[in-house]
CSV table of C-alpha atoms and ligand atoms in Angstrom, one decimal:
chain,number,residue,atom,x,y,z
A,1194,ILE,CA,-122.2,-24.6,141.7
A,1195,GLU,CA,-119.6,-22.9,139.5
A,1196,GLY,CA,-118.9,-20.4,142.3
A,1197,ASN,CA,-118.2,-23.2,144.7
A,1198,ASN,CA,-115.9,-25.0,142.4
A,1199,LYS,CA,-113.9,-21.9,141.9
A,1200,ALA,CA,-113.8,-21.2,145.6
A,1201,SER,CA,-112.4,-24.6,146.4
A,1202,ARG,CA,-109.8,-25.1,143.7
A,1203,GLY,CA,-106.5,-26.6,144.6
A,1204,ALA,CA,-103.1,-24.8,144.3
A,1205,LEU,CA,-100.4,-25.6,141.8
A,1206,VAL,CA,-97.2,-25.5,143.7
A,1207,VAL,CA,-93.9,-26.2,142.0
A,1208,LEU,CA,-90.5,-26.8,143.6
A,1209,GLU,CA,-87.5,-26.1,141.5
A,1210,GLY,CA,-83.8,-26.2,142.2
A,1211,LEU,CA,-80.5,-27.8,141.2
A,1212,ASP,CA,-80.0,-31.6,141.5
A,1213,ARG,CA,-79.7,-32.5,145.2
A,1214,SER,CA,-81.2,-29.2,146.4
A,1215,GLY,CA,-83.7,-31.3,148.4
A,1216,LYS,CA,-86.9,-31.0,146.3
A,1217,SER,CA,-88.1,-34.6,146.6
A,1218,SER,CA,-87.5,-34.7,150.4
A,1219,GLN,CA,-89.5,-31.4,150.8
A,1220,CYS,CA,-92.3,-32.4,148.4
A,1221,SER,CA,-93.2,-35.5,150.3
A,1222,ARG,CA,-93.0,-33.7,153.6
A,1223,LEU,CA,-95.3,-31.0,152.3
A,1224,VAL,CA,-97.9,-33.5,151.1
A,1225,SER,CA,-98.0,-35.2,154.5
A,1226,PHE,CA,-98.2,-31.8,156.2
A,1227,LEU,CA,-101.1,-30.6,154.0
A,1228,GLU,CA,-103.0,-33.9,154.5
A,1229,GLY,CA,-102.6,-33.5,158.2
A,1230,GLN,CA,-104.2,-30.0,157.9
A,1231,GLY,CA,-107.2,-31.6,156.1
A,1232,ILE,CA,-106.1,-30.2,152.8
A,1233,SER,CA,-106.4,-32.6,149.8
A,1234,ALA,CA,-103.0,-32.8,148.2
A,1235,GLU,CA,-101.0,-35.0,145.8
A,1236,LEU,CA,-97.3,-35.4,145.0
A,1237,TRP,CA,-96.5,-35.1,141.3
A,1238,ARG,CA,-93.1,-35.2,139.7
A,1239,PHE,CA,-91.6,-34.4,136.3
A,1240,PRO,CA,-90.2,-36.3,134.5
A,1241,ASP,CA,-93.1,-38.8,135.2
A,1242,ARG,CA,-91.0,-41.9,134.3
A,1243,THR,CA,-94.1,-44.2,134.4
A,1244,THR,CA,-95.5,-43.2,131.0
A,1245,ASN,CA,-94.1,-44.4,127.6
A,1246,VAL,CA,-92.6,-41.0,127.0
A,1247,GLY,CA,-91.3,-41.0,130.6
A,1248,GLN,CA,-89.5,-44.3,130.0
A,1249,MET,CA,-87.7,-42.8,127.0
A,1250,ILE,CA,-86.6,-39.9,129.2
A,1251,SER,CA,-85.5,-42.2,131.9
A,1252,ALA,CA,-83.4,-44.3,129.5
A,1253,TYR,CA,-81.8,-41.0,128.3
A,1254,LEU,CA,-81.1,-39.8,131.8
A,1255,THR,CA,-79.4,-43.0,132.8
A,1256,ASN,CA,-77.3,-42.9,129.7
A,1257,THR,CA,-78.8,-46.1,128.3
A,1258,SER,CA,-80.0,-44.2,125.2
A,1259,GLN,CA,-78.7,-41.2,123.2
A,1260,LEU,CA,-81.0,-38.5,121.8
A,1261,ASP,CA,-80.6,-35.2,120.0
A,1262,ASP,CA,-80.8,-32.3,122.5
A,1263,HIS,CA,-83.9,-30.9,120.8
A,1264,THR,CA,-85.6,-34.2,120.8
A,1265,ILE,CA,-85.1,-34.8,124.5
A,1266,HIS,CA,-86.3,-31.3,125.2
A,1267,LEU,CA,-89.5,-31.9,123.4
A,1268,LEU,CA,-90.0,-35.3,125.1
A,1269,PHE,CA,-89.7,-33.6,128.5
A,1270,SER,CA,-92.4,-31.1,127.4
A,1271,ALA,CA,-94.6,-33.8,126.0
A,1272,ASN,CA,-94.4,-35.6,129.3
A,1273,ARG,CA,-95.9,-32.5,130.9
A,1274,TRP,CA,-98.6,-32.1,128.2
A,1275,GLU,CA,-99.7,-35.8,128.6
A,1276,LYS,CA,-100.5,-35.0,132.2
A,1277,ARG,CA,-102.2,-31.6,131.5
A,1278,SER,CA,-105.9,-32.6,131.5
A,1279,LEU,CA,-105.5,-34.7,134.7
A,1280,MET,CA,-103.6,-31.8,136.3
A,1281,GLU,CA,-106.3,-29.3,135.5
A,1282,SER,CA,-109.2,-31.6,136.6
A,1283,LYS,CA,-107.4,-32.3,139.9
A,1284,LEU,CA,-106.9,-28.6,140.6
A,1285,LYS,CA,-110.5,-27.7,139.6
A,1286,THR,CA,-111.9,-30.3,142.0
A,1287,GLY,CA,-109.9,-29.0,144.9
A,1288,THR,CA,-106.7,-31.1,145.0
A,1289,THR,CA,-103.5,-29.1,145.7
A,1290,LEU,CA,-100.6,-30.5,143.6
A,1291,ILE,CA,-97.1,-30.4,144.9
A,1292,VAL,CA,-95.0,-30.7,141.8
A,1293,ASP,CA,-91.3,-31.8,141.9
A,1294,ARG,CA,-89.8,-29.9,138.9
A,1295,TYR,CA,-91.8,-28.4,136.0
A,1296,SER,CA,-91.3,-26.3,132.8
A,1297,TYR,CA,-88.5,-24.3,134.5
A,1298,SER,CA,-86.3,-27.4,134.8
A,1299,GLY,CA,-87.1,-28.0,131.1
A,1300,VAL,CA,-85.9,-24.6,130.0
A,1301,ALA,CA,-83.0,-24.3,132.4
A,1302,PHE,CA,-81.4,-27.7,131.7
A,1303,SER,CA,-81.8,-27.4,127.9
A,1304,SER,CA,-80.5,-23.8,127.8
A,1305,ALA,CA,-77.5,-25.0,129.9
A,1306,LYS,CA,-76.7,-27.3,127.0
A,1307,GLY,CA,-76.7,-24.4,124.6
A,1308,LEU,CA,-80.2,-24.6,123.1
A,1309,ASP,CA,-81.8,-21.2,122.4
A,1310,PHE,CA,-83.6,-20.0,125.5
A,1311,GLU,CA,-86.7,-18.6,123.7
A,1312,TRP,CA,-87.0,-21.8,121.6
A,1313,CYS,CA,-86.9,-23.8,124.8
A,1314,LYS,CA,-89.8,-21.9,126.2
A,1315,VAL,CA,-92.2,-22.3,123.3
A,1316,PRO,CA,-93.4,-25.9,123.8
A,1317,GLU,CA,-94.4,-25.0,127.4
A,1318,ILE,CA,-96.8,-22.3,126.3
A,1319,GLY,CA,-100.4,-23.1,127.4
A,1320,LEU,CA,-99.5,-25.5,130.3
A,1321,PRO,CA,-101.1,-24.6,133.6
A,1322,ALA,CA,-99.0,-21.8,135.3
A,1323,PRO,CA,-98.0,-22.5,138.9
A,1324,ASP,CA,-99.6,-20.5,141.6
A,1325,VAL,CA,-96.2,-20.4,143.3
A,1326,VAL,CA,-92.7,-21.5,142.3
A,1327,VAL,CA,-90.5,-22.3,145.3
A,1328,TYR,CA,-86.8,-22.2,144.4
A,1329,LEU,CA,-84.6,-24.3,146.8
A,1330,ASP,CA,-81.5,-22.2,146.7
A,1331,ILE,CA,-78.1,-23.9,147.0
A,1332,SER,CA,-74.8,-23.3,145.4
A,1333,PRO,CA,-73.7,-26.0,142.8
A,1334,GLU,CA,-70.7,-26.8,145.0
A,1335,LYS,CA,-72.8,-27.4,148.2
A,1336,ALA,CA,-75.3,-29.5,146.2
A,1337,ALA,CA,-72.5,-31.7,144.8
A,1338,GLU,CA,-71.4,-32.5,148.4
A,1339,ARG,CA,-74.7,-34.2,149.1
A,1340,GLY,CA,-75.4,-37.9,148.7
A,1341,GLY,CA,-75.8,-39.8,145.5
A,1342,TYR,CA,-74.3,-37.2,143.1
A,1343,GLY,CA,-72.8,-38.3,139.9
A,1344,GLY,CA,-75.2,-41.1,138.9
A,1345,GLU,CA,-77.3,-39.4,136.1
A,1346,ARG,CA,-76.4,-37.5,133.0
A,1347,TYR,CA,-76.7,-34.0,134.3
A,1348,GLU,CA,-75.1,-34.5,137.7
A,1349,LYS,CA,-71.8,-32.8,137.0
A,1350,LEU,CA,-70.6,-29.6,138.7
A,1351,GLU,CA,-69.8,-27.6,135.6
A,1352,PHE,CA,-73.2,-28.3,134.1
A,1353,GLN,CA,-75.0,-27.5,137.3
A,1354,LYS,CA,-73.3,-24.1,137.4
A,1355,LYS,CA,-74.8,-23.3,134.0
A,1356,VAL,CA,-78.2,-24.6,135.1
A,1357,ALA,CA,-78.1,-22.2,138.1
A,1358,ASP,CA,-77.4,-19.3,135.8
A,1359,TRP,CA,-80.4,-20.1,133.7
A,1360,TYR,CA,-82.6,-20.5,136.7
A,1361,LYS,CA,-81.6,-16.9,137.6
A,1362,VAL,CA,-82.8,-15.8,134.1
A,1363,LEU,CA,-86.2,-17.5,134.7
A,1364,HIS,CA,-86.6,-16.1,138.2
A,1365,ASP,CA,-89.4,-13.5,138.6
A,1366,VAL,CA,-91.3,-11.8,141.4
A,1367,SER,CA,-93.7,-14.7,141.8
A,1368,TRP,CA,-90.8,-17.0,142.8
A,1369,LYS,CA,-90.0,-17.6,146.5
A,1370,ASP,CA,-86.4,-18.4,147.3
A,1371,VAL,CA,-85.7,-20.6,150.3
A,1372,ASP,CA,-82.2,-21.2,151.5
A,1373,ALA,CA,-81.8,-24.9,150.9
A,1374,CYS,CA,-78.6,-25.2,153.0
A,1375,GLN,CA,-80.6,-24.8,156.3
A,1376,PRO,CA,-81.5,-28.0,158.2
A,1377,ILE,CA,-84.3,-30.0,156.5
A,1378,GLU,CA,-86.8,-29.0,159.3
A,1379,ASP,CA,-86.1,-25.3,158.9
A,1380,VAL,CA,-86.6,-25.5,155.1
A,1381,GLU,CA,-89.8,-27.5,155.8
A,1382,LYS,CA,-91.2,-24.8,158.1
A,1383,GLN,CA,-90.7,-22.0,155.5
A,1384,LEU,CA,-92.3,-24.1,152.8
A,1385,GLN,CA,-95.3,-24.8,154.9
A,1386,GLU,CA,-96.0,-21.1,155.4
A,1387,ILE,CA,-95.5,-20.3,151.7
A,1388,VAL,CA,-97.8,-23.1,150.6
A,1389,LEU,CA,-100.6,-22.4,153.2
A,1390,ASP,CA,-100.7,-18.8,152.0
A,1391,CYS,CA,-100.9,-20.0,148.4
A,1392,VAL,CA,-103.7,-22.6,149.2
A,1393,THR,CA,-105.7,-19.8,150.9
A,1394,GLU,CA,-105.4,-17.5,147.9
A,1395,CYS,CA,-106.5,-20.2,145.5
A,1396,ARG,CA,-109.5,-21.0,147.7
A,1397,LYS,CA,-110.5,-17.4,147.6
A,1398,GLY,CA,-110.9,-17.7,143.9
A,1399,LYS,CA,-107.5,-16.8,142.4
A,1400,PRO,CA,-107.9,-17.8,138.7
A,1401,LEU,CA,-105.7,-20.5,137.2
A,1402,SER,CA,-103.5,-19.1,134.4
A,1403,THR,CA,-101.3,-20.5,131.8
A,1404,LEU,CA,-97.6,-20.3,130.9
A,1405,TRP,CA,-95.8,-18.1,130.4
A,1406,SER,CA,-97.5,-15.7,132.7
B,2283,T5A,N1,-84.8,-32.4,133.7
B,2283,T5A,C1,-86.0,-32.5,134.3
B,2283,T5A,C2,-84.7,-31.8,132.4
B,2283,T5A,O1,-83.6,-31.7,131.9
B,2283,T5A,N2,-85.8,-31.3,131.8
B,2283,T5A,C3,-87.1,-31.3,132.4
B,2283,T5A,O2,-88.1,-30.8,131.8
B,2283,T5A,C4,-87.2,-32.0,133.7
B,2283,T5A,C5,-88.5,-32.0,134.4
B,2283,T5A,C6,-84.0,-35.8,136.5
B,2283,T5A,C7,-83.2,-34.8,135.7
B,2283,T5A,O3,-84.0,-34.4,134.6
B,2283,T5A,C8,-83.7,-33.0,134.3
B,2283,T5A,C9,-83.3,-32.5,135.7
B,2283,T5A,C10,-82.6,-33.6,136.4
B,2283,T5A,O4,-81.2,-33.6,136.1
B,2283,T5A,P1,-85.1,-35.8,138.9
B,2283,T5A,O5,-85.6,-37.2,138.6
B,2283,T5A,O6,-86.0,-34.9,139.6
B,2283,T5A,O7,-84.7,-35.1,137.5
B,2283,T5A,O8,-83.8,-35.8,139.7
B,2283,T5A,P2,-83.5,-36.7,141.0
B,2283,T5A,O9,-82.1,-37.2,140.8
B,2283,T5A,O10,-84.6,-37.5,141.4
B,2283,T5A,O11,-83.5,-35.6,142.2
B,2283,T5A,P3,-82.5,-34.5,142.5
B,2283,T5A,O12,-81.1,-34.9,142.2
B,2283,T5A,O13,-83.0,-33.3,141.8
B,2283,T5A,O14,-82.6,-34.3,144.0
B,2283,T5A,P4,-83.6,-33.5,144.9
B,2283,T5A,O15,-84.9,-34.1,144.8
B,2283,T5A,O16,-83.5,-32.0,144.8
B,2283,T5A,O17,-83.0,-33.8,146.4
B,2283,T5A,P5,-83.4,-34.9,147.5
B,2283,T5A,O18,-84.5,-34.5,148.2
B,2283,T5A,O19,-83.4,-36.2,146.8
B,2283,T5A,O20,-82.1,-34.8,148.4
B,2283,T5A,C11,-80.8,-35.1,147.9
B,2283,T5A,C12,-79.9,-35.5,149.1
B,2283,T5A,O21,-79.7,-34.4,150.0
B,2283,T5A,C13,-80.2,-34.6,151.3
B,2283,T5A,C14,-81.1,-35.8,151.2
B,2283,T5A,O22,-81.3,-36.5,152.3
B,2283,T5A,C15,-80.5,-36.6,150.0
B,2283,T5A,O23,-79.5,-37.4,150.5
B,2283,T5A,N3,-80.8,-33.4,151.8
B,2283,T5A,C16,-80.2,-32.5,152.7
B,2283,T5A,N4,-79.1,-32.6,153.3
B,2283,T5A,C17,-78.8,-31.5,154.2
B,2283,T5A,N5,-79.6,-30.5,154.4
B,2283,T5A,C18,-80.8,-30.4,153.8
B,2283,T5A,N6,-81.7,-29.4,154.0
B,2283,T5A,C19,-81.2,-31.5,152.9
B,2283,T5A,N7,-82.3,-31.7,152.1
B,2283,T5A,C20,-82.0,-32.9,151.4
B,2284,NA,NA1,-85.6,-35.5,143.1
């Protein structure tokens, strides 16, 4: 039975990128695609604004509350930890999770404010490590031209430039860069290929690891 469970585990797929790079659009398209292929999949997002911690984060992001930079960093991390056991059980029982932002957003955004990079990484240690991180690559200038920019706390060009620099530091060989300036359908096709490969690897028994691996 254990062998079967391992063989059928779901993949942990994370999409990262600057604000307005197209993550949410692509995440929902991916989940529909996977379901159409008969692959059990769910859309997750961080911050998860539905929890108590998530509501504190949401108030901060919309500028209705002020918090110390370290405090909000730890809340973002706590918001991932409170979903950890559910995340693991979903993966172990064969559901692929398409996750809109994860620990990399946590570290990149807080480092962009000037917090120590290594300090920022510590609270993420031990969370499930993604099987693949897809980075939706767009310049801060191009992203700013897209709809709805300017509403929330971090949606300012100068700040997004710093975030882009920290994403570069976090980038490793396991990341897949996709040019996010292509038409939505072209980005979608590339993501489908990356994610199908990843799901196959996980079904073959690739073990789930933890951050920072
Ligand atoms: N944050 C987050 C932290 O500081 N620490 C953390 O630990 C975490 C998890 C909220 C903020 O919190 C920060 C990061 C964020 O600043 P959020 O709720 O994910 O994070 O942010 P949202 O505002 O919901 O989403 P984004 O601004 O990141 O946008 P998306 O999801 O990247 O982009 P999307 O899909 O909504 O598309 C944006 C626009 O572009 C168009 C879309 O139609 C839409 O109008 N578009 C395209 N246009 C042309 N070509 C394409 N290929 C396009 N793809 C999309
Ligand atoms: Na989004």
